[in-house]
Short mmCIF file of C-alpha atoms and ligand atoms in Angstrom, two decimals:
data_model
loop_
_atom_site.label_atom_id
_atom_site.label_comp_id
_atom_site.label_asym_id
_atom_site.label_seq_id
_atom_site.Cartn_x
_atom_site.Cartn_y
_atom_site.Cartn_z
CA MET A 92 23.88 162.57 205.11
CA SER A 93 25.39 159.71 203.12
CA ARG A 94 29.11 160.01 203.86
CA SER A 95 30.48 159.81 207.38
CA PRO A 96 32.01 163.18 208.18
CA SER A 97 35.77 163.58 208.44
CA ASP A 98 37.54 164.73 211.61
CA ARG A 99 37.55 168.36 210.49
CA THR A 100 33.76 168.26 210.24
CA ARG A 101 33.15 166.12 213.32
CA LEU A 102 35.04 168.49 215.60
CA ILE A 103 33.00 171.47 214.40
CA ARG A 104 29.48 170.19 213.81
CA SER A 105 28.40 170.07 217.47
CA ALA A 106 28.83 173.88 217.54
CA THR A 107 26.24 174.42 214.80
CA ARG A 108 23.45 172.33 216.39
CA LYS A 109 20.19 174.24 216.12
CA PRO A 110 18.96 175.59 219.44
CA THR A 111 15.84 173.91 220.83
CA GLU A 112 14.39 177.29 221.73
CA GLY A 113 15.33 180.90 221.03
CA ARG A 114 18.84 181.83 219.93
CA ARG A 115 22.16 180.88 221.45
CA PRO A 116 25.80 181.80 220.86
CA VAL A 117 27.93 179.34 218.86
CA ASN A 118 30.09 178.68 221.93
CA PRO A 119 28.81 177.62 225.37
CA PRO A 120 28.89 180.08 228.25
CA ILE A 121 31.59 180.05 230.93
CA GLU A 122 29.58 179.34 234.09
CA ARG A 123 31.70 179.70 237.22
CA ALA A 124 29.97 177.81 239.98
CA SER A 125 30.39 175.95 243.19
CA THR A 126 26.81 176.42 244.44
CA LEU A 127 23.82 175.76 242.18
CA LEU A 128 20.47 177.08 243.45
CA ASN A 129 17.37 174.90 243.44
CA PRO A 130 13.74 175.82 242.76
CA SER A 131 12.56 174.00 245.89
CA ALA A 132 13.71 171.78 248.76
CA SER A 133 12.38 168.70 246.98
CA THR A 134 14.79 169.18 244.02
CA LEU A 135 17.99 169.58 246.06
CA ARG A 136 19.38 166.22 244.92
CA ASP A 137 17.36 165.71 241.73
CA PRO A 138 19.89 164.77 238.99
CA SER A 139 17.35 165.39 236.21
CA LEU A 140 17.83 169.14 236.76
CA GLY A 141 21.51 168.87 235.74
CA PRO A 142 24.59 169.26 237.93
CA VAL A 143 23.92 169.35 241.68
CA TYR A 144 27.23 171.00 242.57
CA GLY A 145 29.98 172.73 240.58
CA ILE A 146 32.25 169.68 240.79
CA ASP A 147 29.83 167.82 238.45
CA GLY A 148 30.87 170.23 235.66
CA MET A 149 28.77 172.79 233.82
CA THR A 150 27.76 173.02 230.13
CA VAL A 151 31.23 173.74 228.79
CA GLN A 152 32.89 170.81 230.57
CA HIS A 153 30.12 168.48 229.38
CA GLU A 154 30.44 169.70 225.76
CA LEU A 155 34.20 169.25 225.88
CA ARG A 156 33.89 165.73 227.32
CA ALA A 157 31.38 164.77 224.63
CA LEU A 158 33.63 166.10 221.87
CA ILE A 159 36.69 164.26 223.20
CA ALA A 160 34.62 161.04 223.50
CA GLU A 161 33.51 161.46 219.89
CA MET A 162 37.05 162.10 218.69
CA GLU A 163 38.39 159.04 220.56
CA GLY A 164 35.49 156.77 219.56
CA ALA A 165 34.78 156.34 223.29
CA ILE A 166 31.59 155.68 225.25
CA ASP A 167 32.69 158.37 227.70
CA ALA A 168 35.58 160.69 228.50
CA TRP A 169 36.58 162.62 231.60
CA LEU A 170 38.63 165.75 232.07
CA THR A 171 41.55 165.85 234.48
CA PRO A 172 43.41 168.85 235.92
CA THR A 173 46.62 168.00 233.98
CA GLY A 174 47.83 165.53 231.39
CA LEU A 175 49.85 163.84 234.12
CA ALA A 176 46.63 163.27 236.13
CA ALA A 177 45.11 161.63 233.02
CA VAL A 178 47.91 159.04 233.26
CA THR A 179 47.82 158.61 237.04
CA ILE A 180 44.02 158.29 237.40
CA PRO A 181 43.67 155.01 235.47
CA LEU A 182 46.76 153.64 237.23
CA LEU A 183 45.14 154.41 240.59
CA ALA A 184 41.70 153.21 239.49
CA LEU A 185 42.71 149.90 237.95
CA THR A 186 45.40 148.50 240.27
CA ARG A 187 45.49 147.17 243.84
CA PRO A 188 48.40 146.45 246.21
CA GLY A 189 50.35 143.43 245.01
CA ASP A 190 49.68 144.17 241.33
CA THR A 191 52.38 144.62 238.69
CA VAL A 192 52.39 147.30 235.99
CA VAL A 193 54.49 146.96 232.84
CA ALA A 194 55.75 150.12 231.15
CA THR A 195 58.36 151.20 228.63
CA ASP A 196 61.72 152.32 229.95
CA ALA A 197 61.14 155.47 227.86
CA ALA A 198 57.88 156.44 229.63
CA TYR A 199 57.13 160.14 230.19
CA GLY A 200 59.33 161.15 233.17
CA PRO A 201 56.58 162.27 235.58
CA SER A 202 54.54 159.09 234.82
CA ARG A 203 57.59 157.07 235.71
CA ARG A 204 58.10 159.08 238.90
CA PHE A 205 54.48 158.30 239.86
CA LEU A 206 55.05 154.58 239.27
CA ASP A 207 58.36 154.53 241.16
CA ARG A 208 57.26 156.69 244.08
CA HIS A 209 53.49 156.71 244.69
CA MET A 210 52.55 153.35 243.19
CA ALA A 211 55.58 151.59 244.70
CA ALA A 212 54.57 152.95 248.14
CA ARG A 213 51.08 151.47 247.58
CA GLY A 214 52.61 148.06 246.89
CA VAL A 215 52.30 148.18 243.09
CA THR A 216 55.48 147.08 241.33
CA THR A 217 56.54 148.33 237.89
CA ARG A 218 58.46 146.21 235.41
CA TYR A 219 60.15 148.30 232.67
CA HIS A 220 60.76 146.79 229.27
CA PRO A 221 63.54 148.24 227.08
CA ALA A 222 62.26 151.06 224.86
CA ASP A 223 63.30 149.08 221.76
CA ALA A 224 61.87 145.74 222.97
CA THR A 225 60.35 143.49 220.31
CA THR A 226 56.60 142.80 220.35
CA ASP A 227 57.28 139.30 221.72
CA GLN A 228 59.43 140.72 224.53
CA ILE A 229 56.69 143.15 225.54
CA ILE A 230 54.08 140.39 225.45
CA GLY A 231 56.39 138.17 227.53
CA ALA A 232 56.89 140.97 230.06
CA MET A 233 53.10 141.07 230.65
CA ASP A 234 52.97 137.60 232.24
CA GLY A 235 51.35 137.92 235.65
CA ALA A 236 50.88 141.70 235.26
CA LYS A 237 47.67 143.62 235.92
CA LEU A 238 48.17 146.52 233.55
CA LEU A 239 50.31 147.60 230.60
CA LEU A 240 51.04 151.32 230.28
CA ILE A 241 51.73 152.00 226.60
CA GLU A 242 53.48 155.09 225.36
CA SER A 243 54.03 155.13 221.61
CA PRO A 244 55.98 156.94 220.30
CA ALA A 245 57.90 156.89 223.58
CA SER A 246 59.06 160.09 225.22
CA LEU A 247 62.34 161.62 223.96
CA THR A 248 63.55 158.62 221.91
CA PHE A 249 60.32 157.98 219.95
CA GLU A 250 60.34 154.16 219.80
CA MET A 251 57.03 152.76 218.56
CA ILE A 252 55.09 149.78 219.93
CA ASP A 253 52.93 147.49 217.79
CA VAL A 254 49.79 148.56 219.67
CA PRO A 255 47.21 146.31 217.94
CA ALA A 256 49.38 143.20 218.52
CA VAL A 257 50.23 144.07 222.11
CA ALA A 258 46.64 145.06 222.98
CA ALA A 259 45.27 141.80 221.53
CA ALA A 260 47.80 139.76 223.53
CA ALA A 261 46.93 141.75 226.67
CA ARG A 262 43.21 140.96 226.26
CA GLU A 263 44.04 137.28 225.95
CA LYS A 264 46.11 137.37 229.15
CA GLY A 265 43.57 139.47 231.06
CA VAL A 266 45.97 142.43 231.28
CA LEU A 267 44.40 145.90 231.10
CA THR A 268 45.94 148.42 228.69
CA VAL A 269 46.26 152.18 229.16
CA MET A 270 47.84 154.21 226.34
CA ASP A 271 49.33 157.68 226.72
CA ASN A 272 48.38 158.96 223.25
CA THR A 273 49.52 162.56 223.70
CA TRP A 274 51.79 162.58 220.62
CA ALA A 275 48.86 161.63 218.35
CA ALA A 276 46.48 164.01 220.17
CA GLY A 277 43.67 161.45 220.00
CA LEU A 278 43.49 162.13 216.27
CA ALA A 279 46.45 160.69 214.36
CA PHE A 280 45.94 157.37 216.19
CA ARG A 281 42.84 156.02 217.95
CA PRO A 282 43.89 153.55 220.67
CA LEU A 283 40.36 152.33 221.51
CA ALA A 284 39.78 151.23 217.90
CA HIS A 285 43.01 149.21 218.14
CA GLY A 286 41.94 147.25 221.25
CA VAL A 287 43.36 149.48 224.00
CA ASP A 288 41.14 149.76 227.11
CA VAL A 289 41.91 153.34 228.18
CA SER A 290 43.19 156.19 225.98
CA VAL A 291 44.68 159.20 227.74
CA GLN A 292 46.21 162.40 226.46
CA ALA A 293 47.49 165.75 227.65
CA ILE A 294 44.94 168.26 226.35
CA SER A 295 47.62 170.83 227.32
CA LYS A 296 49.44 169.98 224.09
CA TYR A 297 47.70 170.07 220.68
CA ALA A 298 44.05 170.17 221.71
CA ALA A 299 44.64 173.38 223.67
CA GLY A 300 47.20 174.37 221.04
CA HIS A 301 48.22 177.73 222.46
CA SER A 302 50.46 176.92 225.47
CA ASP A 303 48.07 178.60 227.86
CA LEU A 304 46.46 175.84 229.94
CA LEU A 305 46.98 172.47 231.60
CA MET A 306 44.42 169.66 231.21
CA GLY A 307 44.15 165.97 230.47
CA ALA A 308 41.49 163.58 229.16
CA VAL A 309 40.74 159.92 229.84
CA ALA A 310 38.57 158.03 227.30
CA VAL A 311 37.17 154.49 227.61
CA SER A 312 35.18 151.99 225.55
CA ASP A 313 34.00 149.80 228.44
CA ALA A 314 31.41 150.88 231.03
CA ARG A 315 32.96 148.92 233.93
CA ILE A 316 36.38 150.44 233.38
CA GLY A 317 34.69 153.83 232.97
CA LYS A 318 32.95 153.43 236.32
CA ALA A 319 36.26 152.69 238.05
CA ILE A 320 37.83 155.78 236.44
CA PHE A 321 34.88 157.99 237.36
CA ASN A 322 34.87 156.73 240.97
CA THR A 323 38.55 157.60 241.33
CA ILE A 324 38.05 161.12 239.96
CA GLU A 325 35.07 161.56 242.30
CA ASP A 326 36.88 160.11 245.33
CA MET A 327 39.93 162.31 244.75
CA GLY A 328 37.81 165.42 244.28
CA TRP A 329 39.39 166.43 240.96
CA HIS A 330 37.84 169.23 238.94
CA THR A 331 38.63 171.17 235.77
CA ALA A 332 37.85 174.89 235.59
CA PRO A 333 35.24 176.15 233.09
CA ASP A 334 37.56 178.85 231.70
CA GLU A 335 40.14 176.25 230.77
CA ALA A 336 37.55 173.85 229.38
CA TRP A 337 36.28 176.72 227.21
CA LEU A 338 39.78 177.37 225.82
CA ALA A 339 40.32 173.65 225.19
CA LEU A 340 36.99 173.39 223.37
CA ARG A 341 37.99 176.36 221.21
CA GLY A 342 41.32 174.68 220.49
CA LEU A 343 39.72 171.37 219.47
CA ARG A 344 37.70 172.99 216.70
CA THR A 345 40.87 173.64 214.71
CA LEU A 346 42.96 170.68 215.89
CA PRO A 347 43.00 168.75 212.57
CA LEU A 348 44.09 171.83 210.59
CA ARG A 349 46.84 172.74 213.02
CA MET A 350 48.13 169.18 213.32
CA ASN A 351 48.36 168.83 209.54
CA GLU A 352 50.54 171.95 209.37
CA HIS A 353 52.72 170.90 212.33
CA ALA A 354 53.23 167.49 210.70
CA ARG A 355 53.95 168.87 207.22
CA SER A 356 56.53 171.35 208.48
CA ALA A 357 58.07 168.85 210.90
CA LEU A 358 58.63 166.29 208.14
CA GLN A 359 60.41 168.93 206.02
CA VAL A 360 62.60 170.02 208.93
CA ALA A 361 63.30 166.39 209.94
CA ALA A 362 64.38 165.40 206.41
CA TRP A 363 66.60 168.49 206.15
CA LEU A 364 68.21 167.81 209.54
CA GLN A 365 68.80 164.15 208.69
CA ASP A 366 71.02 165.26 205.77
CA ARG A 367 73.19 167.52 207.94
CA PRO A 368 76.65 166.19 208.83
CA GLU A 369 76.28 167.51 212.41
CA VAL A 370 73.26 165.24 212.96
CA ALA A 371 73.63 161.51 213.68
CA ARG A 372 69.91 160.63 213.77
CA VAL A 373 66.54 162.30 213.65
CA LEU A 374 64.03 160.47 215.84
CA TYR A 375 60.72 161.16 214.10
CA PRO A 376 58.58 158.14 213.14
CA PRO A 377 57.02 159.81 210.03
CA LEU A 378 60.54 160.24 208.57
CA PRO A 379 61.49 157.24 206.38
CA GLY A 380 64.44 155.49 208.02
CA SER A 381 63.60 156.82 211.49
CA VAL A 382 62.99 154.60 214.50
CA GLY A 383 59.32 153.52 214.42
CA HIS A 384 58.67 154.48 210.79
CA ASP A 385 57.12 151.17 209.67
CA LEU A 386 54.56 151.05 212.49
CA TRP A 387 53.76 154.74 212.04
CA ALA A 388 53.17 154.22 208.30
CA ARG A 389 50.92 151.21 208.99
CA ASP A 390 48.79 152.58 211.85
CA TYR A 391 48.85 156.39 211.89
CA ALA A 392 46.71 158.88 209.97
CA GLY A 393 48.85 161.89 210.89
CA ALA A 394 51.61 163.13 213.15
CA ALA A 395 52.75 165.62 215.75
CA GLY A 396 55.53 168.16 215.20
CA LEU A 397 57.69 166.76 218.01
CA MET A 398 61.03 165.06 217.28
CA GLY A 399 64.37 164.14 218.80
CA VAL A 400 67.70 165.11 217.21
CA VAL A 401 70.87 163.20 218.14
CA PHE A 402 74.12 164.99 217.31
CA ASN A 403 77.24 163.51 215.81
CA GLY A 404 79.55 163.97 218.79
CA GLY A 405 79.81 167.26 220.64
CA SER A 406 79.26 168.01 224.31
CA GLU A 407 76.29 169.07 226.42
CA ALA A 408 77.82 172.58 226.48
CA ASP A 409 77.81 172.59 222.65
CA ALA A 410 74.13 171.60 222.70
CA GLU A 411 73.35 174.45 225.11
CA ALA A 412 75.23 176.92 222.90
CA LEU A 413 73.24 175.69 219.90
CA LEU A 414 69.93 176.22 221.69
CA ASP A 415 71.06 179.69 222.79
CA ALA A 416 71.94 180.55 219.18
CA LEU A 417 68.39 179.77 217.92
CA THR A 418 66.28 182.89 217.43
CA LEU A 419 62.90 181.38 216.37
CA PHE A 420 62.68 178.52 218.88
CA GLY A 421 61.55 179.22 222.44
CA LEU A 422 63.41 177.30 225.13
CA GLY A 423 60.87 175.62 227.36
CA TYR A 424 58.90 172.52 228.30
CA SER A 425 55.64 171.18 227.01
CA TRP A 426 54.73 171.38 223.30
CA GLY A 427 51.72 171.35 220.98
CA GLY A 428 51.29 175.12 220.91
CA PHE A 429 51.60 177.30 217.80
CA GLU A 430 55.23 178.12 218.59
CA SER A 431 58.44 176.22 217.93
CA LEU A 432 60.34 175.05 221.02
CA ALA A 433 63.66 173.40 221.82
CA THR A 434 65.05 171.64 224.91
CA HIS A 435 68.12 169.49 225.59
CA GLU A 436 67.40 166.06 227.04
CA THR A 437 70.62 164.04 227.30
CA SER A 438 70.54 164.14 231.11
CA GLN A 439 67.09 162.46 231.12
CA MET A 440 68.68 159.29 229.76
CA THR A 441 70.28 158.61 233.16
CA LEU A 442 66.79 157.81 234.55
CA ARG A 443 66.54 154.77 232.30
CA ARG A 444 67.42 151.20 233.22
CA HIS A 445 68.38 150.37 229.64
CA ALA A 446 69.80 153.72 228.46
CA PRO A 447 70.40 153.94 224.70
CA ALA A 448 73.95 154.55 223.43
CA LEU A 449 73.76 157.94 221.70
CA LYS A 450 76.57 159.35 219.55
CA GLY A 451 76.15 162.84 220.97
CA PRO A 452 73.76 165.17 222.78
CA LEU A 453 69.99 164.71 222.32
CA ILE A 454 67.78 167.74 221.80
CA ARG A 455 64.01 167.84 221.37
CA LEU A 456 62.36 170.13 218.83
CA HIS A 457 58.72 171.06 218.56
CA ILE A 458 57.99 172.42 215.10
CA GLY A 459 55.35 175.11 215.38
CA LEU A 460 53.23 176.92 212.81
CA GLU A 461 55.94 179.31 211.58
CA ASP A 462 57.15 179.04 207.96
CA PRO A 463 59.40 175.93 207.90
CA ALA A 464 61.84 177.72 205.56
CA ASP A 465 62.45 180.30 208.31
CA LEU A 466 62.90 177.56 210.91
CA MET A 467 65.46 175.77 208.71
CA ALA A 468 67.34 179.05 208.14
CA ASP A 469 67.47 179.54 211.91
CA LEU A 470 68.68 175.96 212.49
CA ASP A 471 71.24 176.43 209.70
CA GLN A 472 72.87 179.45 211.34
CA ALA A 473 72.89 177.69 214.73
CA LEU A 474 74.43 174.53 213.20
CA THR A 475 77.12 176.64 211.51
CA GLY A 476 78.06 177.90 214.98
CA TRP A 477 78.02 174.29 216.23
CA ARG A 478 80.51 173.27 213.51
CA SER A 479 83.00 175.95 214.49
CA ARG A 480 82.73 174.96 218.19
CA SER A 481 82.49 171.17 217.99
CA TYR A 482 84.65 170.39 214.98
CA PRO A 483 87.51 172.95 215.13
CA ALA A 484 89.60 173.06 211.93
C1 PLP B 195 53.10 166.58 228.47
C2 PLP B 195 52.84 165.13 228.59
C3 PLP B 195 52.05 164.65 229.64
C4 PLP B 195 51.56 165.51 230.77
O1 PLP B 195 50.79 166.60 230.41
P1 PLP B 195 50.67 167.85 231.39
O2 PLP B 195 49.38 168.47 231.02
O3 PLP B 195 51.86 168.71 231.10
O4 PLP B 195 50.66 167.34 232.81
C5 PLP B 195 51.80 163.28 229.69
N1 PLP B 195 52.30 162.46 228.75
C6 PLP B 195 53.06 162.89 227.74
C7 PLP B 195 53.58 161.90 226.74
C8 PLP B 195 53.37 164.24 227.63
O5 PLP B 195 54.15 164.65 226.63
#
């Protein structure tokens, strides 16, 4: 084949491989196993016969790992029980007591809790840079550090980091880089190709795509770092169930199509919201004028449907009433499924050292695969209610 296949093709072609013998279904079997039986005593520990024990993973986990590694441009990828574990495993694997980690002040809340509680108790200190720090400030903050945890766009406020510049500076200083790439789903942005050492994402979000499982993935481009990651997974005894790996593999086949639709609808909704008088700012890097737009336009090939909306005044109670008035948005955590979701997030800002000054409440929207015209009609009726409550005549 003369052209290199696009993502849509690459995520499907492994399913159509011709069987080496006989026929086989398109999708791998779900093999539930702890014990695997051997032909004879002499083969009990023979790795050439495949997994020795269920924890090594069966066909479906291996196919999923290979597909994620291909998508990420990695030499290898591992599955983790949750997206959070995909963040914590490299932090555990690559630091020792006395080390310093640098992270954005806008890091995903549970990652931050892990740094502040578990890592601090192990003698690893975290230095938080402001979410809107300049590239030079982030590079300066890495002096003497062991590892930089990158999250771009950042959680809830969507600031972007110049990843190629920061990763190159980290290499020069001997600082390892781990990027939580959940927003880009390993597809809209490829951290390893931009010099990042470890790319992690919550498979629970877009790869799974249907809000029905929890899983994470860790991808690497360096064998030594990979070995440290694998050893930690093995030492901790972490495993991912075949049923969930099967669902995630099914989800990945259609990831590029779904993400394109999420991104297309989200940009329409974001632009419409930005023009509303009730809205102070839409935090969505693909939207021209949004925080992070220039870096997104330079480095990203696509986008998620997740955005922040900052209101023009109003109270937390007004924001709750607005969410209650929505009829097409579910109220709940996580995102990346087919359905639209909304949460209010102002209270999360109190966790930050350098909290941003917001004009009003902050809500988070995930734009699902519904018709965006219907979503805007729903937001319109809820915003009309907001006007009568928050701006009385
Ligand atoms: C959701 C999320 C995670 C964690 O994923 P889970 O599978 O829910 O544990 C990690 N990082 C980011 C940025 C997320 O949005």
